[in-house]
Amino acid sequence: QVQLVESGGGLVQPGGSLRLSCAASGSIRSANTMGWYRQAPGKERELVARITSGVTNYADSVKGRFTISRDNTKNTVYVQMNSLKPEDTAVYYCNVVEWGLDGMSYWGKGTLVTVSS
């Protein structure tokens, strides 16, 4: 059974930083894309950042402020979030997509990030 467990969310002041982690366990193909999405109240879930084979891409709204990375030895993906803004407030979800036509997509339960003074 595959599990994705996020951690690192919380309350932070504008301009502050947080680092989210997502540890994947269970049988997941090593060939995969790991990513972070977020969903703010009343809005649709949106891509924040993803990483595959060392290639990264980011939402325009977080470029230059967020950095995604992964440790394949630990099956863990991280996102370092700097210069946080109130509009970054959302539930952040970890996602892993296996490569291949029959690849599965897995989601974590989410971690809340609140940016407020």
C-alpha atoms as a printed R data frame, in Angstrom:
    type eleno elety resid chain resno       x      y       z
1   ATOM     1    CA   GLN     A     1   0.000  0.000   0.000
2   ATOM     2    CA   VAL     A     2   1.408  3.347  -1.052
3   ATOM     3    CA   GLN     A     3   1.397  6.202   1.419
4   ATOM     4    CA   LEU     A     4   2.500  9.789   1.026
5   ATOM     5    CA   VAL     A     5   2.928 11.679   4.267
6   ATOM     6    CA   GLU     A     6   3.448 15.430   4.205
7   ATOM     7    CA   SER     A     7   4.934 17.458   7.039
8   ATOM     8    CA   GLY     A     8   6.241 20.944   7.713
9   ATOM     9    CA   GLY     A     9   3.122 23.053   7.345
10  ATOM    10    CA   GLY     A    10   2.089 25.682   9.833
11  ATOM    11    CA   LEU     A    11   1.595 29.367  10.500
12  ATOM    12    CA   VAL     A    12   4.223 31.800   9.267
13  ATOM    13    CA   GLN     A    13   4.388 35.563   8.920
14  ATOM    14    CA   PRO     A    14   4.595 37.214   5.499
15  ATOM    15    CA   GLY     A    15   8.163 37.156   4.284
16  ATOM    16    CA   GLY     A    16   8.925 34.029   6.267
17  ATOM    17    CA   SER     A    17   9.992 30.565   5.169
18  ATOM    18    CA   LEU     A    18   8.800 27.006   5.507
19  ATOM    19    CA   ARG     A    19  10.082 23.680   4.246
20  ATOM    20    CA   LEU     A    20   7.590 20.981   3.391
21  ATOM    21    CA   SER     A    21   8.537 17.326   3.193
22  ATOM    22    CA   CYS     A    22   6.715 14.374   1.698
23  ATOM    23    CA   ALA     A    23   7.856 10.844   2.386
24  ATOM    24    CA   ALA     A    24   6.576  8.105   0.103
25  ATOM    25    CA   SER     A    25   6.348  4.524   1.273
26  ATOM    26    CA   GLY     A    26   5.149  1.327  -0.328
27  ATOM    27    CA   SER     A    27   5.663 -0.012  -3.809
28  ATOM    28    CA   ILE     A    28   6.242  2.946  -6.131
29  ATOM    29    CA   ARG     A    29   8.130  2.772  -9.392
30  ATOM    30    CA   SER     A    30  11.475  4.473  -9.185
31  ATOM    31    CA   ALA     A    31  10.712  6.166 -12.490
32  ATOM    32    CA   ASN     A    32   8.307  8.840 -11.387
33  ATOM    33    CA   THR     A    33   7.561 12.505 -11.140
34  ATOM    34    CA   MET     A    34   7.134 14.023  -7.700
35  ATOM    35    CA   GLY     A    35   5.366 17.276  -7.148
36  ATOM    36    CA   TRP     A    36   3.517 19.677  -4.919
37  ATOM    37    CA   TYR     A    37   0.075 21.108  -5.517
38  ATOM    38    CA   ARG     A    38  -1.993 23.462  -3.415
39  ATOM    39    CA   GLN     A    39  -5.606 24.343  -2.936
40  ATOM    40    CA   ALA     A    40  -6.745 27.584  -1.383
41  ATOM    41    CA   PRO     A    41 -10.278 28.003   0.010
42  ATOM    42    CA   GLY     A    42 -12.786 28.365  -2.802
43  ATOM    43    CA   LYS     A    43 -10.196 27.687  -5.484
44  ATOM    44    CA   GLU     A    44  -9.173 24.726  -7.593
45  ATOM    45    CA   ARG     A    45  -6.109 22.676  -6.874
46  ATOM    46    CA   GLU     A    46  -3.099 24.014  -8.763
47  ATOM    47    CA   LEU     A    47   0.425 22.882  -9.501
48  ATOM    48    CA   VAL     A    48   3.120 24.491  -7.366
49  ATOM    49    CA   ALA     A    49   6.204 22.629  -8.542
50  ATOM    50    CA   ARG     A    50   7.325 19.231  -9.784
51  ATOM    51    CA   ILE     A    51  10.576 17.423 -10.372
52  ATOM    52    CA   THR     A    52  11.503 14.539 -12.615
53  ATOM    53    CA   SER     A    53  14.986 13.275 -13.485
54  ATOM    54    CA   GLY     A    54  16.415 16.488 -12.088
55  ATOM    55    CA   VAL     A    55  14.238 18.701 -14.269
56  ATOM    56    CA   THR     A    56  12.014 21.096 -12.371
57  ATOM    57    CA   ASN     A    57   9.130 23.319 -13.271
58  ATOM    58    CA   TYR     A    58   7.244 25.851 -11.213
59  ATOM    59    CA   ALA     A    59   4.074 27.832 -11.254
60  ATOM    60    CA   ASP     A    60   4.770 31.424 -12.281
61  ATOM    61    CA   SER     A    61   3.448 32.619  -8.932
62  ATOM    62    CA   VAL     A    62   6.217 30.835  -6.988
63  ATOM    63    CA   LYS     A    63   9.201 31.117  -9.339
64  ATOM    64    CA   GLY     A    64  12.208 32.561  -7.590
65  ATOM    65    CA   ARG     A    65  10.705 31.944  -4.156
66  ATOM    66    CA   PHE     A    66  10.134 28.175  -3.983
67  ATOM    67    CA   THR     A    67  12.642 25.405  -4.632
68  ATOM    68    CA   ILE     A    68  11.685 21.767  -5.106
69  ATOM    69    CA   SER     A    69  14.126 18.931  -4.523
70  ATOM    70    CA   ARG     A    70  14.049 15.194  -3.969
71  ATOM    71    CA   ASP     A    71  16.082 12.517  -2.250
72  ATOM    72    CA   ASN     A    72  15.625  9.291  -4.162
73  ATOM    73    CA   THR     A    73  17.366  7.275  -1.450
74  ATOM    74    CA   LYS     A    74  14.615  8.311   0.954
75  ATOM    75    CA   ASN     A    75  11.761  8.509  -1.568
76  ATOM    76    CA   THR     A    76  11.166 12.005  -0.294
77  ATOM    77    CA   VAL     A    77  10.353 15.277  -2.009
78  ATOM    78    CA   TYR     A    78  10.798 18.696  -0.472
79  ATOM    79    CA   VAL     A    79   9.770 22.221  -1.240
80  ATOM    80    CA   GLN     A    80  11.585 25.138   0.318
81  ATOM    81    CA   MET     A    81   9.275 28.130   0.420
82  ATOM    82    CA   ASN     A    82  10.794 31.561   0.960
83  ATOM    83    CA   SER     A    83   9.366 35.072   0.914
84  ATOM    84    CA   LEU     A    84   5.953 33.691   1.678
85  ATOM    85    CA   LYS     A    85   2.914 35.815   0.909
86  ATOM    86    CA   PRO     A    86  -0.628 35.681   2.276
87  ATOM    87    CA   GLU     A    87  -1.766 34.406  -1.117
88  ATOM    88    CA   ASP     A    88   0.391 31.310  -0.575
89  ATOM    89    CA   THR     A    89  -2.043 30.238   2.128
90  ATOM    90    CA   ALA     A    90  -3.453 26.851   1.123
91  ATOM    91    CA   VAL     A    91  -3.449 23.165   1.798
92  ATOM    92    CA   TYR     A    92  -0.369 21.736   0.113
93  ATOM    93    CA   TYR     A    93  -0.557 18.245  -1.351
94  ATOM    94    CA   CYS     A    94   2.215 15.915  -2.379
95  ATOM    95    CA   ASN     A    95   1.778 13.952  -5.608
96  ATOM    96    CA   VAL     A    96   3.709 11.114  -7.194
97  ATOM    97    CA   VAL     A    97   3.018  9.991 -10.758
98  ATOM    98    CA   GLU     A    98   4.576  6.804 -12.040
99  ATOM    99    CA   TRP     A    99   5.836  6.812 -15.585
100 ATOM   100    CA   GLY     A   100   4.284  4.493 -18.121
101 ATOM   101    CA   LEU     A   101   0.854  3.990 -19.640
102 ATOM   102    CA   ASP     A   102  -0.285  2.067 -16.587
103 ATOM   103    CA   GLY     A   103   1.418  4.329 -14.107
104 ATOM   104    CA   MET     A   104  -0.489  5.286 -11.006
105 ATOM   105    CA   SER     A   105  -0.932  8.706  -9.422
106 ATOM   106    CA   TYR     A   106  -0.789  8.994  -5.659
107 ATOM   107    CA   TRP     A   107  -1.751 11.859  -3.358
108 ATOM   108    CA   GLY     A   108  -0.986 12.756   0.214
109 ATOM   109    CA   LYS     A   109  -3.627 14.051   2.598
110 ATOM   110    CA   GLY     A   110  -2.219 17.547   2.614
111 ATOM   111    CA   THR     A   111  -0.622 19.949   5.045
112 ATOM   112    CA   LEU     A   112  -1.941 23.423   5.800
113 ATOM   113    CA   VAL     A   113   0.225 26.463   5.245
114 ATOM   114    CA   THR     A   114  -1.077 29.740   6.620
115 ATOM   115    CA   VAL     A   115   0.726 32.987   5.888
116 ATOM   116    CA   SER     A   116  -0.563 35.717   8.144
117 ATOM   117    CA   SER     A   117   0.614 38.411  10.502
